[in-house]
JSON list of C-alpha atoms in Angstrom, two decimals:
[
{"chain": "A", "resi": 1, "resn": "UNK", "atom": "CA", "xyz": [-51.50, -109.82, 19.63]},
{"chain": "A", "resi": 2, "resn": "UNK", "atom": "CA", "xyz": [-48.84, -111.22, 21.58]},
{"chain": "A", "resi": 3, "resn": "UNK", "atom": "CA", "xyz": [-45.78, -109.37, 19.68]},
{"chain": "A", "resi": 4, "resn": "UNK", "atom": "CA", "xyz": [-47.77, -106.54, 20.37]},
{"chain": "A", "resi": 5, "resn": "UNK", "atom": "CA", "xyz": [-48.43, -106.88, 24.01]},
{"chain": "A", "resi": 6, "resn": "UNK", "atom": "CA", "xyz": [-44.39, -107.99, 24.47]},
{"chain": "A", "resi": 7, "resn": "UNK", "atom": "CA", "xyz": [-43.57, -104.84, 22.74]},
{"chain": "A", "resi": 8, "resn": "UNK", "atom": "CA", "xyz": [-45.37, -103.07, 24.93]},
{"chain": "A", "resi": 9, "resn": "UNK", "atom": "CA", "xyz": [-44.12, -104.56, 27.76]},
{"chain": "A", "resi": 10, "resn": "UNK", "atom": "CA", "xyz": [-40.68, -103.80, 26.97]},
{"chain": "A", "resi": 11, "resn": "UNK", "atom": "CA", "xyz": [-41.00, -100.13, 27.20]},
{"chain": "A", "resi": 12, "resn": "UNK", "atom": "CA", "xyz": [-43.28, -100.14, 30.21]},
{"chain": "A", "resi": 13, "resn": "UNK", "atom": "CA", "xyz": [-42.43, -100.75, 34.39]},
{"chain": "A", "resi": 14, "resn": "UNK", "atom": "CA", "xyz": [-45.04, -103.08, 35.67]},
{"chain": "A", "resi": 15, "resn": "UNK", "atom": "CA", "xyz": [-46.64, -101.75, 38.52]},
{"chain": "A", "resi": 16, "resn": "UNK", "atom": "CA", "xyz": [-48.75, -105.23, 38.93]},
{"chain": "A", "resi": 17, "resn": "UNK", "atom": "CA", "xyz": [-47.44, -108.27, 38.67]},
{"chain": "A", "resi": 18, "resn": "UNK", "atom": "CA", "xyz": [-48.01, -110.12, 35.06]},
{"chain": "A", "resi": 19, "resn": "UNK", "atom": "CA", "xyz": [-49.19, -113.33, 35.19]},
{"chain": "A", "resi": 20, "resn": "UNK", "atom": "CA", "xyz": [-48.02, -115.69, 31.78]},
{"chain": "A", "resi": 21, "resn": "UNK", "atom": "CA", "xyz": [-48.97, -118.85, 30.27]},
{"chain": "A", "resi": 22, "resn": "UNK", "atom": "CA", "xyz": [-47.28, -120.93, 28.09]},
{"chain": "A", "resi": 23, "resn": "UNK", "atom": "CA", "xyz": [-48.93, -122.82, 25.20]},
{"chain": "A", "resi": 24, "resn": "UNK", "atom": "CA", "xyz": [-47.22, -125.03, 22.69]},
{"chain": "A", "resi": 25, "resn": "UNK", "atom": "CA", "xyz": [-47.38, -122.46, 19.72]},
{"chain": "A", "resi": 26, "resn": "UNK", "atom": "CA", "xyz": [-46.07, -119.05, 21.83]},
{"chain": "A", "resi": 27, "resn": "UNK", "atom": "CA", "xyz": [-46.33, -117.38, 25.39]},
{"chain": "A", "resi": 28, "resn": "UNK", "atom": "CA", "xyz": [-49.02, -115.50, 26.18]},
{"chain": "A", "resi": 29, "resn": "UNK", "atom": "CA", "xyz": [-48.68, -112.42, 28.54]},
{"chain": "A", "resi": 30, "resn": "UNK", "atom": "CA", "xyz": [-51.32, -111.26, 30.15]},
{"chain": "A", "resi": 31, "resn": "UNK", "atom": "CA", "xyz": [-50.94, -107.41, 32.01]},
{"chain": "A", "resi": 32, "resn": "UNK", "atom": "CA", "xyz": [-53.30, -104.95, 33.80]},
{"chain": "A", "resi": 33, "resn": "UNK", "atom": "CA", "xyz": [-52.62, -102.20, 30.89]},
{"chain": "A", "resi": 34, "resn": "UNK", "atom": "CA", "xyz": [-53.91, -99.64, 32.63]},
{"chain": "A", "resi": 35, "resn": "UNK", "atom": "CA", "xyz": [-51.60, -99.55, 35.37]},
{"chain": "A", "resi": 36, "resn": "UNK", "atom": "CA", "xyz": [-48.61, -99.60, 33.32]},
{"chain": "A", "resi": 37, "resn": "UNK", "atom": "CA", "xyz": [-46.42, -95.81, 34.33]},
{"chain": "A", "resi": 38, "resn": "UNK", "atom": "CA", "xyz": [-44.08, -95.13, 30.92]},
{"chain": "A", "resi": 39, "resn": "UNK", "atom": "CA", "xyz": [-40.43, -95.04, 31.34]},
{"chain": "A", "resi": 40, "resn": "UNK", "atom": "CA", "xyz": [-37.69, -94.31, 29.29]},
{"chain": "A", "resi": 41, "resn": "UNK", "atom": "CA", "xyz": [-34.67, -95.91, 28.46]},
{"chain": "A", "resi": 42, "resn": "UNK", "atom": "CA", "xyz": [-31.14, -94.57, 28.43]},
{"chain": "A", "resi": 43, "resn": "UNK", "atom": "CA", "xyz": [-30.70, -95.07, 25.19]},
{"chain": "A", "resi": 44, "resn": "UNK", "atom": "CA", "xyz": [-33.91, -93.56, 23.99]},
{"chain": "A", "resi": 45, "resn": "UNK", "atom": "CA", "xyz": [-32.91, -90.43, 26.13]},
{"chain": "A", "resi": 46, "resn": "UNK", "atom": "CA", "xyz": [-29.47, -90.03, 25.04]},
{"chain": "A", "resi": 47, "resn": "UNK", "atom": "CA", "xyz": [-30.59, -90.18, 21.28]},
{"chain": "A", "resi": 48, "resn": "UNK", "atom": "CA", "xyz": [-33.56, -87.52, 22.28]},
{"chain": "A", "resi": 49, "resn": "UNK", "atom": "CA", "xyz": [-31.22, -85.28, 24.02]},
{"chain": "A", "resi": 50, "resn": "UNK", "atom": "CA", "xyz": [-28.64, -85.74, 20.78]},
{"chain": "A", "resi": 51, "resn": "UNK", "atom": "CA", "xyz": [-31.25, -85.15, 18.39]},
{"chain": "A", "resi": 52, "resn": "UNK", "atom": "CA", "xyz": [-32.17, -81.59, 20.23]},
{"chain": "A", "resi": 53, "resn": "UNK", "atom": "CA", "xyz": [-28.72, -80.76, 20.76]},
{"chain": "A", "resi": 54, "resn": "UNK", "atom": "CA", "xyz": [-28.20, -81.35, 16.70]},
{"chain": "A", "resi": 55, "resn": "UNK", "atom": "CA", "xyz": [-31.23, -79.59, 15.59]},
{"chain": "A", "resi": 56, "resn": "UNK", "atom": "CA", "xyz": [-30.78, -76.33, 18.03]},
{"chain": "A", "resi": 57, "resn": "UNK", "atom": "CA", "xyz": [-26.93, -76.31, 16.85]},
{"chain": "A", "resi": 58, "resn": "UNK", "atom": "CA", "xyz": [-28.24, -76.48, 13.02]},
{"chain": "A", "resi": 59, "resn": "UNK", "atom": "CA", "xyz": [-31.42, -73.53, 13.49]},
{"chain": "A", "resi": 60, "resn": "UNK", "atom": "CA", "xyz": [-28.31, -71.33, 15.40]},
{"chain": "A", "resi": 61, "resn": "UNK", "atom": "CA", "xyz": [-25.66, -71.60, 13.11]},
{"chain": "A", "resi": 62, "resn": "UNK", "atom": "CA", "xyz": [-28.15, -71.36, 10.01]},
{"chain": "A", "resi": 63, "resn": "UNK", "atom": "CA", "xyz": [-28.06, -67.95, 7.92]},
{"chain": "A", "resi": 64, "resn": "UNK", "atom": "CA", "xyz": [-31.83, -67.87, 7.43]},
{"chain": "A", "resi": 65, "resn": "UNK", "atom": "CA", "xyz": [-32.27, -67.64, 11.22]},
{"chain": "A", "resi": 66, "resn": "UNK", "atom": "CA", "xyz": [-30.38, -64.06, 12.15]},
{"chain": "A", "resi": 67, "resn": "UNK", "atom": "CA", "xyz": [-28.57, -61.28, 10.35]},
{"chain": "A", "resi": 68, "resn": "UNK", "atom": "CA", "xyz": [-25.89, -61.58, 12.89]},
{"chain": "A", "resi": 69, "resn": "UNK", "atom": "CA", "xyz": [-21.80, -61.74, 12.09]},
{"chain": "A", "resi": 70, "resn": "UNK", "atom": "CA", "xyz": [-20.79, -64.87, 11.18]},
{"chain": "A", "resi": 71, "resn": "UNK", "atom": "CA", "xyz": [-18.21, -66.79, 13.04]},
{"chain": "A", "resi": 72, "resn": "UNK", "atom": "CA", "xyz": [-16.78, -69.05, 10.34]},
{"chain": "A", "resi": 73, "resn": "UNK", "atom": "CA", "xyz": [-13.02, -67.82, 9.05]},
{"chain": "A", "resi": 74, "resn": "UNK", "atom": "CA", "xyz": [-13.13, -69.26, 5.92]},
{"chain": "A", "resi": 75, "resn": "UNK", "atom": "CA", "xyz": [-14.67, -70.91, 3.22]},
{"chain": "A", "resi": 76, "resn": "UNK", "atom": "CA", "xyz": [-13.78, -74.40, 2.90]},
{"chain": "A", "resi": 77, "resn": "UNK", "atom": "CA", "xyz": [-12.89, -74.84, -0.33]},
{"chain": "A", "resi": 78, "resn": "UNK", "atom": "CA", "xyz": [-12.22, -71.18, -1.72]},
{"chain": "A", "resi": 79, "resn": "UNK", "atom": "CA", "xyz": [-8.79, -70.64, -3.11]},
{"chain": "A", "resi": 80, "resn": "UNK", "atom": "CA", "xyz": [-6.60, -67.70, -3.31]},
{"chain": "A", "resi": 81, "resn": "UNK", "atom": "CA", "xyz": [-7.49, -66.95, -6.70]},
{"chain": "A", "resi": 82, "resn": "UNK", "atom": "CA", "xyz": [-11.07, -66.92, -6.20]},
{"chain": "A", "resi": 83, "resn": "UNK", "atom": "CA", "xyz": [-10.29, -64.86, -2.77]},
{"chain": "A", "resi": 84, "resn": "UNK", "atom": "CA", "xyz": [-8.66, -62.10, -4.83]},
{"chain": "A", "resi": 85, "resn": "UNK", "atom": "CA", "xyz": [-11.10, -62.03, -7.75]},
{"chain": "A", "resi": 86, "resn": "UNK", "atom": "CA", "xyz": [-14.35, -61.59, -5.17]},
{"chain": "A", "resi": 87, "resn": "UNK", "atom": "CA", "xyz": [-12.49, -59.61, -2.42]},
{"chain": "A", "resi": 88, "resn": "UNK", "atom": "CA", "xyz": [-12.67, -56.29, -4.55]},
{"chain": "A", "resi": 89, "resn": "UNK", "atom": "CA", "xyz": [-16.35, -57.09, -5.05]},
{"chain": "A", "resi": 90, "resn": "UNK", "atom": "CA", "xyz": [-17.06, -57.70, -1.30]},
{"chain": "A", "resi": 91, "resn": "UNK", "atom": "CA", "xyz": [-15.12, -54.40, -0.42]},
{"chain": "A", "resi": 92, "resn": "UNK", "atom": "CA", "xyz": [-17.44, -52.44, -2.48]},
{"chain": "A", "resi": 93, "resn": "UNK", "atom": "CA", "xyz": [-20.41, -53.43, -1.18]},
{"chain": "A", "resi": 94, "resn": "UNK", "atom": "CA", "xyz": [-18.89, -52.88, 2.41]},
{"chain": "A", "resi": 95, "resn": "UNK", "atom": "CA", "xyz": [-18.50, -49.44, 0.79]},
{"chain": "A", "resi": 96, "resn": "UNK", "atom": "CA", "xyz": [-21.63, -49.30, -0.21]},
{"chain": "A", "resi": 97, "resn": "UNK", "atom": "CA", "xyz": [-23.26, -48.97, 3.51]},
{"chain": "A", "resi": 98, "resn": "UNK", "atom": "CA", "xyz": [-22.60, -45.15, 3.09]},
{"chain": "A", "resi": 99, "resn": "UNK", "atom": "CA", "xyz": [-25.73, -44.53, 1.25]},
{"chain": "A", "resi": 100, "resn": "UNK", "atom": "CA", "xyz": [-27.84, -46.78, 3.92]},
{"chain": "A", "resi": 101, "resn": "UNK", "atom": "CA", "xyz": [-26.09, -44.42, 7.03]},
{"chain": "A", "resi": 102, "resn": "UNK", "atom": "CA", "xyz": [-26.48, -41.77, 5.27]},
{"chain": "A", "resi": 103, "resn": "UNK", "atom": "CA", "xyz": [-30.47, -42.28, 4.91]},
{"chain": "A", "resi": 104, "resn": "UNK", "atom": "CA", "xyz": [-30.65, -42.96, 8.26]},
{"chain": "A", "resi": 105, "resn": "UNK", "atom": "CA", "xyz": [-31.79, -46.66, 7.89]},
{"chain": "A", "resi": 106, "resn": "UNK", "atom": "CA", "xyz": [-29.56, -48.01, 10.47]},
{"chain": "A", "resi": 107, "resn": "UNK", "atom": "CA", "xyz": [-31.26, -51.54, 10.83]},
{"chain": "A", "resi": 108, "resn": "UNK", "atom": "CA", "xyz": [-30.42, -52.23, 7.20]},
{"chain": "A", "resi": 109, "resn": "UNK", "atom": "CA", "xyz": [-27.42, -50.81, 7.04]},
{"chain": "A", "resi": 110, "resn": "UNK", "atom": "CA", "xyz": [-26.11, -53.00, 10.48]},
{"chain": "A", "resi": 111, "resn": "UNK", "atom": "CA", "xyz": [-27.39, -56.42, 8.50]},
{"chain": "A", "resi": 112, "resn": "UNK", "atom": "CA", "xyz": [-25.30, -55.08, 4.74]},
{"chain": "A", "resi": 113, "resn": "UNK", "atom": "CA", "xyz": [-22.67, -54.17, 7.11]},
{"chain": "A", "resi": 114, "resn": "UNK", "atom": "CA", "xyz": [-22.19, -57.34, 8.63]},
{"chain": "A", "resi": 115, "resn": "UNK", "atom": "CA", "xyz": [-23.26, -59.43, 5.91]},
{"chain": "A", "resi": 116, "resn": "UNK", "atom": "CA", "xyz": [-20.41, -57.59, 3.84]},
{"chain": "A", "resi": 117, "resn": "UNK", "atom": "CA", "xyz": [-17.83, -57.67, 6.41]},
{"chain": "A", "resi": 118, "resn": "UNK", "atom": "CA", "xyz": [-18.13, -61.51, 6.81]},
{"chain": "A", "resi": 119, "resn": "UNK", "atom": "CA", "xyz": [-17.48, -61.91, 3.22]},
{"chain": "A", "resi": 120, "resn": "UNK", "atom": "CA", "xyz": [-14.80, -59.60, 3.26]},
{"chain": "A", "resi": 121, "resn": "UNK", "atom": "CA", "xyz": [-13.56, -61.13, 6.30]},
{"chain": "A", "resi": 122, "resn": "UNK", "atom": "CA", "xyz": [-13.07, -64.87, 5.02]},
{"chain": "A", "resi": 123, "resn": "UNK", "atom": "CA", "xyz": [-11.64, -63.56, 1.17]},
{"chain": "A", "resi": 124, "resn": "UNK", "atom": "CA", "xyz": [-8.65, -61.63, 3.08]},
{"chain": "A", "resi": 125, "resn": "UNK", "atom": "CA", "xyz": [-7.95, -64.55, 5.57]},
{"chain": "A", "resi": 126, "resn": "UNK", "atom": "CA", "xyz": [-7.45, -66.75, 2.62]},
{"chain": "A", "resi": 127, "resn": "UNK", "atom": "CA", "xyz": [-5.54, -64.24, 0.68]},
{"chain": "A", "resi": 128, "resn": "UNK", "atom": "CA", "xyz": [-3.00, -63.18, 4.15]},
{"chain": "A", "resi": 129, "resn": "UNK", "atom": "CA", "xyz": [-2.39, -67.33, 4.64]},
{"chain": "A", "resi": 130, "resn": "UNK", "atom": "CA", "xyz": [-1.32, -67.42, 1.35]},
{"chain": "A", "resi": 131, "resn": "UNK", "atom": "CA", "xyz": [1.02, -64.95, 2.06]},
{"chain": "A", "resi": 132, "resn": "UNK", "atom": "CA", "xyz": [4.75, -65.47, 2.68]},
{"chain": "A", "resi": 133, "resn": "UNK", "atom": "CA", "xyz": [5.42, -65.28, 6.32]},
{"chain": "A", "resi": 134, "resn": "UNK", "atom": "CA", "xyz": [7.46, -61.97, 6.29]},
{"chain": "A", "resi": 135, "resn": "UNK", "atom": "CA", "xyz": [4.57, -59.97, 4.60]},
{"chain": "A", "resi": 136, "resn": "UNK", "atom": "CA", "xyz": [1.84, -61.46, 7.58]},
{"chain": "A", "resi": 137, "resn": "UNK", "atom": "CA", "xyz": [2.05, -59.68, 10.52]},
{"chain": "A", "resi": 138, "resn": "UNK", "atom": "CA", "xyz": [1.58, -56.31, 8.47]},
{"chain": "A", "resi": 139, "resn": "UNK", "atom": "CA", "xyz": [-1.47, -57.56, 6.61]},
{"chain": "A", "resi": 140, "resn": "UNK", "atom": "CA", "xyz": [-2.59, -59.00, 10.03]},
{"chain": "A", "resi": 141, "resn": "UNK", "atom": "CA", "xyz": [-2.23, -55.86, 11.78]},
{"chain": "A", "resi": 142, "resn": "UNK", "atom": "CA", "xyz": [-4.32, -53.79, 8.81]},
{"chain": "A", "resi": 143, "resn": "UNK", "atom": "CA", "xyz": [-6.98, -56.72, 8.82]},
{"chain": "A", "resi": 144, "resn": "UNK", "atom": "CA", "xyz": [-7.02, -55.97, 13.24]},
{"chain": "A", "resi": 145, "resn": "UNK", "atom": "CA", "xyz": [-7.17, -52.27, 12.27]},
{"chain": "A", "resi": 146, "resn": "UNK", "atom": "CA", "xyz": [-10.32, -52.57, 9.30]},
{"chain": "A", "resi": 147, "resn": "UNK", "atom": "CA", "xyz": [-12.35, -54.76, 11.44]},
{"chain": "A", "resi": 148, "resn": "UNK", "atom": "CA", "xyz": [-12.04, -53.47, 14.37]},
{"chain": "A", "resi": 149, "resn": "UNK", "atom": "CA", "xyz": [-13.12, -50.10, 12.63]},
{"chain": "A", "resi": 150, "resn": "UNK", "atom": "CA", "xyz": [-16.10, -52.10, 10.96]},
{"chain": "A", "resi": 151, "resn": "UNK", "atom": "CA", "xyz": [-17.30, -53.46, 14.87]},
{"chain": "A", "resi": 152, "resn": "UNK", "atom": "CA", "xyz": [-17.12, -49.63, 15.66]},
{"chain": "A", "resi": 153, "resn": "UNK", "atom": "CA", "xyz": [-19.19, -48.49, 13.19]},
{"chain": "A", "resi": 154, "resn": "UNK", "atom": "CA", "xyz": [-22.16, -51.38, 13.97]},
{"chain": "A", "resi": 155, "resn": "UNK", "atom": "CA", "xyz": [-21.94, -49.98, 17.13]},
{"chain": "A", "resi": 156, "resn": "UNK", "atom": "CA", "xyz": [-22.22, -46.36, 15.71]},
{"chain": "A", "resi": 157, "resn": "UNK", "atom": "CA", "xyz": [-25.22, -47.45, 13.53]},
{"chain": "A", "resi": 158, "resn": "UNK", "atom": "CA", "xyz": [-26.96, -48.73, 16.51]},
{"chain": "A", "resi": 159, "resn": "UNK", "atom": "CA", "xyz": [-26.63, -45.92, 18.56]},
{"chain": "A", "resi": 160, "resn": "UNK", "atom": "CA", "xyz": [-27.70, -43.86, 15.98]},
{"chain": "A", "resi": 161, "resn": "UNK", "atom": "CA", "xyz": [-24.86, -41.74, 16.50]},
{"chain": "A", "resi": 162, "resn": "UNK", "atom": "CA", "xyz": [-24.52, -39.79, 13.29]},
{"chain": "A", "resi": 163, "resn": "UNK", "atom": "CA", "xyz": [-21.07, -37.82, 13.82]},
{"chain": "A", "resi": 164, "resn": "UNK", "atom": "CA", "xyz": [-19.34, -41.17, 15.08]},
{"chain": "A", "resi": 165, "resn": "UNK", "atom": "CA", "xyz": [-20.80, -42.99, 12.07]},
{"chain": "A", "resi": 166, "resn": "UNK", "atom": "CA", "xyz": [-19.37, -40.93, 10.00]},
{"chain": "A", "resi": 167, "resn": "UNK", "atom": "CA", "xyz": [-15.82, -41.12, 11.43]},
{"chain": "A", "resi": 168, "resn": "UNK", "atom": "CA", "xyz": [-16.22, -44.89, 11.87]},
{"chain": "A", "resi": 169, "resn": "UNK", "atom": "CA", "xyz": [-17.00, -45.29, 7.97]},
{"chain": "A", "resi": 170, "resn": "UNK", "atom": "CA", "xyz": [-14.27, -42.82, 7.13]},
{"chain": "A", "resi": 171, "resn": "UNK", "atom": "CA", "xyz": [-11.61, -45.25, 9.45]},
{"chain": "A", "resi": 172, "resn": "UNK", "atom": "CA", "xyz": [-13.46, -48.37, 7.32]},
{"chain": "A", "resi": 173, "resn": "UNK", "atom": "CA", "xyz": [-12.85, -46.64, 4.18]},
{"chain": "A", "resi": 174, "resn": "UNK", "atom": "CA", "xyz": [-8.92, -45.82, 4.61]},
{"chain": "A", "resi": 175, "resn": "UNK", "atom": "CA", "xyz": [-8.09, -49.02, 6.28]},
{"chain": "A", "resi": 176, "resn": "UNK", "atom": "CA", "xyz": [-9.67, -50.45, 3.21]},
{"chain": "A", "resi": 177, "resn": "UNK", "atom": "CA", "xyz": [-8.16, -48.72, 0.81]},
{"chain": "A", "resi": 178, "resn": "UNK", "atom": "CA", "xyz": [-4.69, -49.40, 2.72]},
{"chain": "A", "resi": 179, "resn": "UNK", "atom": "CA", "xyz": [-5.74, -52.95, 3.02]},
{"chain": "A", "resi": 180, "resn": "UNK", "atom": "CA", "xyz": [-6.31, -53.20, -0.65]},
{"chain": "A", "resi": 181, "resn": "UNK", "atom": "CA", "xyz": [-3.11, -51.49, -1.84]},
{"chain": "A", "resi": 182, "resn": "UNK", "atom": "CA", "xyz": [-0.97, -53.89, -0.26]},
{"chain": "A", "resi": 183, "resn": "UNK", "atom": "CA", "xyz": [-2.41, -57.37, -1.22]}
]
């Protein structure tokens, strides 16, 4: 009873005063519980703000929460070699958004685009740093060129512009091709 009531009074601002009385085996603190007001600590609030801040951060940056382009550059661990043998792979299904424009499905075929692209995205990042440096700023420039042609045609698709989603994927489709050739 007393740990209880001293626990208590820890977290709590006395509004009363509290009157105690010391015996031989422990204190005893008596308090007018029912004017206690609740207050909270620093500490408690700076680990309740941190814990919000961490689980907001972790529900944003999750993939099951939105179908949305994805900000990492690269995967942490992937090496070149498994880079080159996924990237033609990734490329195809990037490729393979034609048949969702083409039906007119343009919500699906913005979340294939941009899941595709991301993947796409990370393989030839890892493939252009392993690059000499001479051979970069052309790769660079084609990898400006193919997704900047890939934002265009998201924005095509959600327009619902048919004639400039057709060019866009036709500017995907030879930068990709270009893209691929040289690497």
């Amino acid at each position: 009873m007393a740990i209880a009531s001293l626990v208590i009074g820890a977290c709590m601002q006395y509004v009363t005063p509290v009157s105690t009385c010391c015996t031989m085996s422990s204190p005893i603190v008596k308090v007018n519980t029912h004017k206690l007001v609740p207050c909270i600590s620093r500490r408690v609030g700076a680990i309740a703000v941190m814990t919000s801040l961490f689980l907001t951060t972790e529900a944003i940056m999750s993939d099951k929460t939105a179908k949305s382009l994805d900000l990492r550059i690269t995967v942490p661990d992937q090496t070149v070699e498994e880079a080159q043998s996924v990237v033609r792979d990734h490329a195809q299904g990037l490729l393979d958004v034609k048949s969702l424009l083409d039906s007119e499905y343009w919500r699906d075929a913005q979340q294939e685009l941009r899941k595709n692209s991301s993947y796409l995205k990370q393989d030839f990042y890892t493939i252009i740093q392993s690059k000499e440096g001479s051979a970069r700023p052309l790769l660079r420039r084609l990898y400006a060129k193919l997704f900047n042609n890939v934002t265009k045609l998201d924005y095509a698709a959600r327009d619902k512009d048919v004639a400039r989603v057709q060019e866009c994927y036709n500017n995907v489709a030879a930068a990709l091709n270009d893209f691929l050739s040289r690497i």
